């Protein structure tokens, strides 16, 4: 399934299964040279972010969590 193209200057927040490209914000991934933590539990319960990629991922995961909770609330309201 394809997403609609985001309006100019806007972005869709996408999860780990998607790539970072224009209009889509995916979290940074680890590579062979460096481990980059992503999951909110790793970033809130562990040591603070070690670099700008982990800091971005912390904000990304936090926002992703808010979006997931919002959809959960909407689903409950629609099912009543």
Tab-separated table of C-alpha atoms in Angstrom, residues 5-31:
chain	number	residue	atom	x	y	z
A	5	UNK	CA	2.579	12.268	-0.871
A	6	UNK	CA	2.907	14.723	2.028
A	7	UNK	CA	2.236	18.396	1.283
A	8	UNK	CA	5.309	20.525	0.604
A	9	UNK	CA	7.154	21.323	3.820
A	10	UNK	CA	5.251	18.640	5.787
A	11	UNK	CA	6.333	15.170	6.873
A	12	UNK	CA	4.798	11.826	7.718
A	13	UNK	CA	6.208	10.109	10.782
A	14	UNK	CA	6.943	6.520	9.735
A	15	UNK	CA	8.221	3.608	11.742
A	16	UNK	CA	11.387	1.547	11.615
A	17	UNK	CA	10.250	-0.480	8.590
A	18	UNK	CA	10.462	2.533	6.260
A	19	UNK	CA	13.383	4.517	4.922
A	20	UNK	CA	14.196	8.135	5.695
A	21	UNK	CA	13.461	10.176	2.582
A	22	UNK	CA	11.956	13.513	1.591
A	23	UNK	CA	8.589	13.932	3.280
A	24	UNK	CA	8.963	10.864	5.511
A	25	UNK	CA	10.677	10.786	8.910
A	26	UNK	CA	11.899	7.359	9.943
A	27	UNK	CA	14.128	6.672	12.941
A	28	UNK	CA	17.848	6.298	12.479
A	29	UNK	CA	19.122	2.728	12.377
A	30	UNK	CA	22.266	1.123	13.671
A	31	UNK	CA	25.000	0.385	11.157
